[in-house]
Amino acid sequence: MTAARRFPALALIVLGAVLMVLPLLIVLDNAVKSPADYSAHGPLSLPHGIHLDALKDFWNRVDFGRVLLNSVLISGSVAVAGVVLSVLNAYAIGIGRIRGRTWVLAFFVLANVLPQEALVYPLYYLAKQVGLYDTRLSLVIVFSVIQAAFGTYLLSSVLGAFPREIIEAARIDGAGSWQVLWRIVVPVSRPTLGVLLVFFFVWTWNEFLLPLVMLPSNDNQTVSVALGVLQGQRLMDATMTNAAGLLGALPALAFFLVFQRTLTRGIAVGAVR
C-alpha cells in the first residue's frame, strides 16, 4: 500500500480518535473552571486558571469515596461472577451437548432482549421477601444472572467449535470433566473471558434503573445513581455538573485502559477464529 493510499485511512483513524476523546476533554476543561469563568467565556474556552472547587464540592456532597467503593465492589463482583456462570453454562451447552441445546440458547437470547423495566417490580418484590432489599448483594446476584445470559450465549458458540481432539485426549489421560474445564478449556479461552470481564464491569458500572430501585439508601448508592439523584435534588452549576461527570467516568475509563491489552487480544483471537 502506497503512502498516498495510507494517508486517508490514517486521517480517518486520527479523526475518529479525536472525536472520541473530545467530549472527555470538554468535560475536563469545564470541570476545572470557576463558575465566573464559565459564565464569562462559555464551555469551549480554555480555563483561566485551574480551579478544583467544583471537584471538591461534589466529592464532599455525595461522599464520593463511599459511592465509588460501592460501584467498584458491585461491578467487580458481577464481572467475576458473570464470567464464572457463563463458563459453567457454556461448557455444559457447547461441549457437554446437553439435550434441547437450541431451546436453552433461545432462552438465553430471550433473557438478553427482555427490557429491565419488565424486571423491576418482580425483582423488587422478591428482594423484599428474602430480605435482600437495599443491599449490594441483591444487585450482584441480579446483574450476575443478567450478564451471564449474554456470556453464555457468546461462549456457547466459542466452546461449540472447541477442538474435540484435545478434550478426547485429555479424557484418555484420565482427566475428569472439571479438570478438562479448568485446566484446558478455561486457559485456552482466557482471551475471550477477559473481553467478557471488561464488558461486564463497564456495563454494570453504567447501570442506573435497577440500582436506583434496589438501593434507595445513600449508604449503598452507586456512582450513576448518585449523579442522577443529586442533579434531581439540588441545583448544581455547570462546573459542578462537569466535575460530577468527570469523576463518574474516570474509574471506568481507567479500568478499560488497564485491561485494553486483554480486550485487544481477545478481539484479535476472535477475529482469527
Short mmCIF file of N, CA and C in Angstrom, two decimals, residues 6-147:
data_model
loop_
_atom_site.label_atom_id
_atom_site.label_comp_id
_atom_site.label_asym_id
_atom_site.label_seq_id
_atom_site.Cartn_x
_atom_site.Cartn_y
_atom_site.Cartn_z
N ARG A 6 -2.34 5.15 2.15
CA ARG A 6 -2.39 5.03 3.60
C ARG A 6 -2.87 6.31 4.27
N PHE A 7 -2.67 7.45 3.63
CA PHE A 7 -2.99 8.73 4.27
C PHE A 7 -4.48 8.87 4.60
N PRO A 8 -5.42 8.57 3.67
CA PRO A 8 -6.85 8.70 4.04
C PRO A 8 -7.23 7.80 5.21
N ALA A 9 -6.70 6.58 5.23
CA ALA A 9 -7.03 5.67 6.33
C ALA A 9 -6.48 6.20 7.65
N LEU A 10 -5.23 6.71 7.62
CA LEU A 10 -4.65 7.27 8.83
C LEU A 10 -5.40 8.51 9.30
N ALA A 11 -5.83 9.33 8.33
CA ALA A 11 -6.59 10.53 8.69
C ALA A 11 -7.92 10.17 9.33
N LEU A 12 -8.58 9.13 8.84
CA LEU A 12 -9.84 8.69 9.43
C LEU A 12 -9.64 8.16 10.84
N ILE A 13 -8.54 7.44 11.06
CA ILE A 13 -8.25 6.92 12.39
C ILE A 13 -8.01 8.06 13.38
N VAL A 14 -7.21 9.03 12.94
CA VAL A 14 -6.93 10.19 13.80
C VAL A 14 -8.21 10.97 14.10
N LEU A 15 -9.04 11.17 13.07
CA LEU A 15 -10.30 11.89 13.25
C LEU A 15 -11.21 11.15 14.23
N GLY A 16 -11.29 9.83 14.07
CA GLY A 16 -12.12 9.06 14.99
C GLY A 16 -11.62 9.14 16.42
N ALA A 17 -10.30 9.09 16.59
CA ALA A 17 -9.73 9.20 17.95
C ALA A 17 -10.03 10.56 18.56
N VAL A 18 -9.91 11.61 17.75
CA VAL A 18 -10.19 12.96 18.26
C VAL A 18 -11.64 13.09 18.67
N LEU A 19 -12.55 12.56 17.84
CA LEU A 19 -13.98 12.67 18.16
C LEU A 19 -14.34 11.88 19.41
N MET A 20 -13.62 10.79 19.67
CA MET A 20 -13.89 10.00 20.87
C MET A 20 -13.37 10.70 22.12
N VAL A 21 -12.23 11.36 22.01
CA VAL A 21 -11.61 11.98 23.18
C VAL A 21 -12.17 13.37 23.45
N LEU A 22 -12.68 14.03 22.41
CA LEU A 22 -13.12 15.42 22.54
C LEU A 22 -14.15 15.64 23.64
N PRO A 23 -15.21 14.83 23.76
CA PRO A 23 -16.18 15.08 24.84
C PRO A 23 -15.56 15.03 26.22
N LEU A 24 -14.63 14.07 26.43
CA LEU A 24 -13.99 13.99 27.73
C LEU A 24 -13.12 15.21 28.00
N LEU A 25 -12.45 15.71 26.96
CA LEU A 25 -11.62 16.90 27.13
C LEU A 25 -12.47 18.12 27.46
N ILE A 26 -13.65 18.23 26.83
CA ILE A 26 -14.55 19.36 27.13
C ILE A 26 -15.04 19.28 28.58
N VAL A 27 -15.39 18.06 29.02
CA VAL A 27 -15.82 17.89 30.41
C VAL A 27 -14.69 18.25 31.36
N LEU A 28 -13.48 17.79 31.07
CA LEU A 28 -12.33 18.13 31.91
C LEU A 28 -12.08 19.63 31.92
N ASP A 29 -12.20 20.26 30.76
CA ASP A 29 -11.99 21.70 30.65
C ASP A 29 -12.95 22.47 31.54
N ASN A 30 -14.21 22.09 31.52
CA ASN A 30 -15.22 22.81 32.29
C ASN A 30 -15.21 22.44 33.77
N ALA A 31 -14.68 21.25 34.09
CA ALA A 31 -14.64 20.83 35.48
C ALA A 31 -13.63 21.62 36.29
N VAL A 32 -12.60 22.16 35.64
CA VAL A 32 -11.56 22.91 36.36
C VAL A 32 -11.73 24.42 36.21
N LYS A 33 -12.87 24.85 35.70
CA LYS A 33 -13.16 26.28 35.61
C LYS A 33 -13.91 26.75 36.85
N SER A 34 -13.83 28.01 37.11
CA SER A 34 -14.68 28.62 38.14
C SER A 34 -16.03 28.96 37.51
N PRO A 35 -17.09 29.05 38.30
CA PRO A 35 -18.39 29.43 37.72
C PRO A 35 -18.36 30.77 36.99
N ALA A 36 -17.59 31.72 37.51
CA ALA A 36 -17.49 33.03 36.84
C ALA A 36 -16.80 32.90 35.50
N ASP A 37 -15.76 32.09 35.44
CA ASP A 37 -15.03 31.87 34.19
C ASP A 37 -15.94 31.21 33.16
N TYR A 38 -16.71 30.24 33.61
CA TYR A 38 -17.63 29.54 32.70
C TYR A 38 -18.70 30.50 32.17
N SER A 39 -19.25 31.32 33.04
CA SER A 39 -20.29 32.26 32.63
C SER A 39 -19.77 33.32 31.67
N ALA A 40 -18.53 33.74 31.88
CA ALA A 40 -17.97 34.82 31.07
C ALA A 40 -17.48 34.36 29.71
N HIS A 41 -16.94 33.15 29.62
CA HIS A 41 -16.28 32.73 28.38
C HIS A 41 -16.92 31.50 27.72
N GLY A 42 -17.88 30.86 28.37
CA GLY A 42 -18.58 29.75 27.74
C GLY A 42 -17.88 28.42 27.94
N PRO A 43 -18.49 27.34 27.44
CA PRO A 43 -17.96 26.00 27.70
C PRO A 43 -16.78 25.59 26.83
N LEU A 44 -16.54 26.28 25.73
CA LEU A 44 -15.49 25.85 24.80
C LEU A 44 -14.19 26.62 24.95
N SER A 45 -14.13 27.56 25.85
CA SER A 45 -12.90 28.33 26.05
C SER A 45 -11.97 27.59 27.00
N LEU A 46 -10.69 27.89 26.91
CA LEU A 46 -9.72 27.30 27.83
C LEU A 46 -9.87 27.96 29.20
N PRO A 47 -9.61 27.20 30.27
CA PRO A 47 -9.78 27.77 31.61
C PRO A 47 -8.72 28.83 31.91
N HIS A 48 -9.14 29.87 32.58
CA HIS A 48 -8.23 30.91 33.04
C HIS A 48 -7.79 30.57 34.47
N GLY A 49 -6.94 29.57 34.55
CA GLY A 49 -6.52 29.07 35.86
C GLY A 49 -7.21 27.76 36.19
N ILE A 50 -6.60 26.98 37.08
CA ILE A 50 -7.13 25.69 37.49
C ILE A 50 -7.87 25.85 38.82
N HIS A 51 -9.17 25.59 38.80
CA HIS A 51 -10.00 25.69 40.00
C HIS A 51 -10.58 24.31 40.30
N LEU A 52 -10.26 23.77 41.45
CA LEU A 52 -10.72 22.43 41.84
C LEU A 52 -11.88 22.48 42.83
N ASP A 53 -12.46 23.65 43.00
CA ASP A 53 -13.55 23.77 43.97
C ASP A 53 -14.75 22.91 43.59
N ALA A 54 -15.07 22.85 42.29
CA ALA A 54 -16.23 22.06 41.86
C ALA A 54 -16.02 20.58 42.15
N LEU A 55 -14.80 20.09 41.91
CA LEU A 55 -14.49 18.69 42.19
C LEU A 55 -14.58 18.39 43.68
N LYS A 56 -14.02 19.28 44.49
CA LYS A 56 -14.05 19.08 45.94
C LYS A 56 -15.47 19.15 46.48
N ASP A 57 -16.24 20.11 46.01
CA ASP A 57 -17.62 20.26 46.49
C ASP A 57 -18.45 19.04 46.14
N PHE A 58 -18.32 18.55 44.91
CA PHE A 58 -19.11 17.38 44.53
C PHE A 58 -18.66 16.15 45.31
N TRP A 59 -17.36 15.98 45.49
CA TRP A 59 -16.83 14.83 46.24
C TRP A 59 -17.42 14.81 47.65
N ASN A 60 -17.42 15.95 48.32
CA ASN A 60 -17.92 16.01 49.69
C ASN A 60 -19.43 15.92 49.75
N ARG A 61 -20.11 16.45 48.76
CA ARG A 61 -21.57 16.49 48.80
C ARG A 61 -22.17 15.10 48.72
N VAL A 62 -21.60 14.22 47.91
CA VAL A 62 -22.15 12.88 47.75
C VAL A 62 -21.34 11.82 48.47
N ASP A 63 -20.29 12.25 49.21
CA ASP A 63 -19.37 11.28 49.83
C ASP A 63 -18.88 10.31 48.76
N PHE A 64 -18.19 10.87 47.77
CA PHE A 64 -17.87 10.11 46.56
C PHE A 64 -16.99 8.90 46.85
N GLY A 65 -16.16 8.96 47.88
CA GLY A 65 -15.34 7.80 48.21
C GLY A 65 -16.18 6.58 48.53
N ARG A 66 -17.24 6.76 49.30
CA ARG A 66 -18.12 5.64 49.63
C ARG A 66 -18.89 5.17 48.40
N VAL A 67 -19.39 6.11 47.62
CA VAL A 67 -20.14 5.76 46.41
C VAL A 67 -19.24 5.01 45.43
N LEU A 68 -18.00 5.47 45.30
CA LEU A 68 -17.06 4.81 44.40
C LEU A 68 -16.77 3.39 44.86
N LEU A 69 -16.61 3.20 46.15
CA LEU A 69 -16.37 1.85 46.68
C LEU A 69 -17.54 0.93 46.39
N ASN A 70 -18.76 1.44 46.56
CA ASN A 70 -19.94 0.62 46.25
C ASN A 70 -19.94 0.17 44.79
N SER A 71 -19.67 1.10 43.88
CA SER A 71 -19.68 0.76 42.46
C SER A 71 -18.59 -0.23 42.11
N VAL A 72 -17.40 -0.05 42.68
CA VAL A 72 -16.29 -0.96 42.40
C VAL A 72 -16.59 -2.36 42.91
N LEU A 73 -17.14 -2.46 44.13
CA LEU A 73 -17.46 -3.77 44.69
C LEU A 73 -18.55 -4.46 43.88
N ILE A 74 -19.60 -3.73 43.53
CA ILE A 74 -20.70 -4.34 42.78
C ILE A 74 -20.25 -4.73 41.38
N SER A 75 -19.61 -3.81 40.66
CA SER A 75 -19.21 -4.08 39.28
C SER A 75 -18.15 -5.17 39.22
N GLY A 76 -17.18 -5.13 40.13
CA GLY A 76 -16.15 -6.17 40.15
C GLY A 76 -16.71 -7.54 40.47
N SER A 77 -17.60 -7.61 41.46
CA SER A 77 -18.21 -8.90 41.82
C SER A 77 -19.05 -9.45 40.69
N VAL A 78 -19.82 -8.57 40.04
CA VAL A 78 -20.66 -9.01 38.93
C VAL A 78 -19.81 -9.49 37.77
N ALA A 79 -18.71 -8.79 37.48
CA ALA A 79 -17.84 -9.20 36.37
C ALA A 79 -17.29 -10.60 36.60
N VAL A 80 -16.79 -10.86 37.81
CA VAL A 80 -16.21 -12.17 38.11
C VAL A 80 -17.28 -13.25 38.14
N ALA A 81 -18.37 -12.99 38.86
CA ALA A 81 -19.43 -13.99 38.96
C ALA A 81 -20.09 -14.25 37.61
N GLY A 82 -20.28 -13.19 36.81
CA GLY A 82 -20.88 -13.37 35.50
C GLY A 82 -20.02 -14.23 34.58
N VAL A 83 -18.71 -14.03 34.63
CA VAL A 83 -17.81 -14.83 33.79
C VAL A 83 -17.82 -16.29 34.25
N VAL A 84 -17.80 -16.53 35.56
CA VAL A 84 -17.81 -17.90 36.07
C VAL A 84 -19.11 -18.62 35.67
N LEU A 85 -20.24 -17.95 35.85
CA LEU A 85 -21.52 -18.56 35.45
C LEU A 85 -21.57 -18.80 33.95
N SER A 86 -21.05 -17.87 33.17
CA SER A 86 -21.04 -18.03 31.71
C SER A 86 -20.21 -19.23 31.30
N VAL A 87 -19.06 -19.40 31.92
CA VAL A 87 -18.19 -20.54 31.59
C VAL A 87 -18.88 -21.85 31.93
N LEU A 88 -19.48 -21.94 33.11
CA LEU A 88 -20.13 -23.19 33.51
C LEU A 88 -21.30 -23.53 32.59
N ASN A 89 -22.13 -22.51 32.28
CA ASN A 89 -23.27 -22.76 31.40
C ASN A 89 -22.82 -23.13 29.99
N ALA A 90 -21.86 -22.36 29.46
CA ALA A 90 -21.41 -22.61 28.09
C ALA A 90 -20.68 -23.93 27.97
N TYR A 91 -20.00 -24.36 29.02
CA TYR A 91 -19.32 -25.67 28.98
C TYR A 91 -20.33 -26.80 28.87
N ALA A 92 -21.43 -26.66 29.60
CA ALA A 92 -22.46 -27.69 29.53
C ALA A 92 -23.17 -27.67 28.18
N ILE A 93 -23.38 -26.48 27.61
CA ILE A 93 -24.11 -26.36 26.35
C ILE A 93 -23.21 -26.62 25.15
N GLY A 94 -22.03 -25.98 25.14
CA GLY A 94 -21.16 -26.05 23.96
C GLY A 94 -20.37 -27.33 23.85
N ILE A 95 -19.86 -27.85 24.98
CA ILE A 95 -19.05 -29.06 24.96
C ILE A 95 -19.82 -30.25 25.48
N GLY A 96 -20.62 -30.05 26.53
CA GLY A 96 -21.40 -31.16 27.07
C GLY A 96 -22.52 -31.60 26.15
N ARG A 97 -22.95 -30.69 25.24
CA ARG A 97 -24.01 -31.03 24.28
C ARG A 97 -25.25 -31.55 24.98
N ILE A 98 -25.80 -30.77 25.90
CA ILE A 98 -26.99 -31.19 26.62
C ILE A 98 -28.18 -31.26 25.67
N ARG A 99 -29.19 -31.97 26.08
CA ARG A 99 -30.39 -32.10 25.27
C ARG A 99 -31.16 -30.79 25.24
N GLY A 100 -31.78 -30.51 24.12
CA GLY A 100 -32.52 -29.27 23.98
C GLY A 100 -31.62 -28.06 23.93
N ARG A 101 -30.42 -28.23 23.37
CA ARG A 101 -29.43 -27.15 23.34
C ARG A 101 -29.99 -25.91 22.64
N THR A 102 -30.70 -26.11 21.56
CA THR A 102 -31.24 -24.97 20.81
C THR A 102 -32.24 -24.19 21.63
N TRP A 103 -33.09 -24.90 22.37
CA TRP A 103 -34.10 -24.22 23.18
C TRP A 103 -33.46 -23.50 24.37
N VAL A 104 -32.43 -24.08 24.91
CA VAL A 104 -31.73 -23.42 26.03
C VAL A 104 -31.08 -22.12 25.56
N LEU A 105 -30.43 -22.16 24.39
CA LEU A 105 -29.83 -20.95 23.84
C LEU A 105 -30.90 -19.91 23.51
N ALA A 106 -32.05 -20.38 23.02
CA ALA A 106 -33.14 -19.44 22.74
C ALA A 106 -33.61 -18.76 24.02
N PHE A 107 -33.62 -19.48 25.13
CA PHE A 107 -33.99 -18.89 26.41
C PHE A 107 -33.00 -17.79 26.81
N PHE A 108 -31.71 -18.03 26.62
CA PHE A 108 -30.71 -17.03 26.97
C PHE A 108 -30.81 -15.81 26.05
N VAL A 109 -31.13 -16.03 24.78
CA VAL A 109 -31.34 -14.90 23.87
C VAL A 109 -32.54 -14.07 24.34
N LEU A 110 -33.60 -14.74 24.74
CA LEU A 110 -34.79 -14.04 25.25
C LEU A 110 -34.43 -13.22 26.49
N ALA A 111 -33.61 -13.79 27.35
CA ALA A 111 -33.20 -13.07 28.56
C ALA A 111 -32.41 -11.81 28.21
N ASN A 112 -31.67 -11.84 27.10
CA ASN A 112 -30.87 -10.67 26.70
C ASN A 112 -31.75 -9.54 26.18
N VAL A 113 -32.83 -9.87 25.50
CA VAL A 113 -33.67 -8.83 24.88
C VAL A 113 -34.79 -8.36 25.80
N LEU A 114 -34.95 -8.99 26.96
CA LEU A 114 -36.01 -8.59 27.88
C LEU A 114 -35.66 -7.25 28.51
N PRO A 115 -36.52 -6.23 28.41
CA PRO A 115 -36.20 -4.91 28.98
C PRO A 115 -36.17 -4.96 30.50
N GLN A 116 -35.28 -4.16 31.08
CA GLN A 116 -35.16 -4.14 32.53
C GLN A 116 -36.41 -3.59 33.20
N GLU A 117 -37.14 -2.73 32.50
CA GLU A 117 -38.37 -2.20 33.07
C GLU A 117 -39.35 -3.32 33.44
N ALA A 118 -39.31 -4.41 32.67
CA ALA A 118 -40.20 -5.53 32.96
C ALA A 118 -39.75 -6.33 34.18
N LEU A 119 -38.51 -6.15 34.59
CA LEU A 119 -37.96 -6.90 35.71
C LEU A 119 -38.02 -6.14 37.04
N VAL A 120 -38.30 -4.85 36.97
CA VAL A 120 -38.16 -4.02 38.17
C VAL A 120 -39.08 -4.50 39.30
N TYR A 121 -40.37 -4.61 39.03
CA TYR A 121 -41.27 -4.97 40.13
C TYR A 121 -41.04 -6.40 40.62
N PRO A 122 -40.91 -7.42 39.75
CA PRO A 122 -40.65 -8.77 40.27
C PRO A 122 -39.37 -8.83 41.13
N LEU A 123 -38.32 -8.16 40.69
CA LEU A 123 -37.08 -8.19 41.47
C LEU A 123 -37.23 -7.42 42.78
N TYR A 124 -37.95 -6.31 42.73
CA TYR A 124 -38.21 -5.54 43.95
C TYR A 124 -38.99 -6.38 44.96
N TYR A 125 -40.05 -7.02 44.51
CA TYR A 125 -40.89 -7.83 45.40
C TYR A 125 -40.10 -9.01 45.96
N LEU A 126 -39.32 -9.68 45.10
CA LEU A 126 -38.55 -10.84 45.54
C LEU A 126 -37.47 -10.43 46.55
N ALA A 127 -36.79 -9.32 46.29
CA ALA A 127 -35.77 -8.85 47.23
C ALA A 127 -36.37 -8.51 48.58
N LYS A 128 -37.58 -7.92 48.58
CA LYS A 128 -38.26 -7.62 49.83
C LYS A 128 -38.58 -8.89 50.61
N GLN A 129 -39.02 -9.91 49.89
CA GLN A 129 -39.43 -11.15 50.55
C GLN A 129 -38.26 -11.90 51.18
N VAL A 130 -37.10 -11.88 50.53
CA VAL A 130 -35.96 -12.65 51.04
C VAL A 130 -35.02 -11.81 51.89
N GLY A 131 -35.36 -10.53 52.11
CA GLY A 131 -34.55 -9.69 52.97
C GLY A 131 -33.28 -9.15 52.34
N LEU A 132 -33.25 -9.05 51.02
CA LEU A 132 -32.07 -8.53 50.33
C LEU A 132 -32.27 -7.14 49.76
N TYR A 133 -33.43 -6.56 50.03
CA TYR A 133 -33.69 -5.22 49.51
C TYR A 133 -32.75 -4.21 50.16
N ASP A 134 -32.25 -3.29 49.37
CA ASP A 134 -31.31 -2.25 49.83
C ASP A 134 -30.00 -2.87 50.33
N THR A 135 -29.54 -3.92 49.64
CA THR A 135 -28.23 -4.50 49.91
C THR A 135 -27.48 -4.63 48.59
N ARG A 136 -26.17 -4.49 48.66
CA ARG A 136 -25.36 -4.62 47.46
C ARG A 136 -25.42 -6.04 46.91
N LEU A 137 -25.62 -7.01 47.80
CA LEU A 137 -25.69 -8.40 47.35
C LEU A 137 -26.83 -8.62 46.38
N SER A 138 -27.96 -7.93 46.58
CA SER A 138 -29.09 -8.11 45.68
C SER A 138 -28.73 -7.72 44.25
N LEU A 139 -28.00 -6.60 44.09
CA LEU A 139 -27.60 -6.18 42.75
C LEU A 139 -26.56 -7.12 42.17
N VAL A 140 -25.66 -7.62 43.00
CA VAL A 140 -24.65 -8.55 42.50
C VAL A 140 -25.32 -9.80 41.93
N ILE A 141 -26.31 -10.32 42.64
CA ILE A 141 -26.99 -11.53 42.17
C ILE A 141 -27.75 -11.24 40.87
N VAL A 142 -28.51 -10.15 40.86
CA VAL A 142 -29.34 -9.84 39.68
C VAL A 142 -28.47 -9.61 38.45
N PHE A 143 -27.47 -8.76 38.57
CA PHE A 143 -26.66 -8.43 37.40
C PHE A 143 -25.75 -9.58 36.99
N SER A 144 -25.35 -10.42 37.93
CA SER A 144 -24.56 -11.61 37.55
C SER A 144 -25.37 -12.52 36.64
N VAL A 145 -26.63 -12.69 36.96
CA VAL A 145 -27.50 -13.53 36.13
C VAL A 145 -27.76 -12.86 34.78
N ILE A 146 -28.01 -11.56 34.79
CA ILE A 146 -28.28 -10.85 33.53
C ILE A 146 -27.08 -10.88 32.61
N GLN A 147 -25.90 -10.59 33.16
CA GLN A 147 -24.69 -10.59 32.33
C GLN A 147 -24.34 -12.01 31.88
#
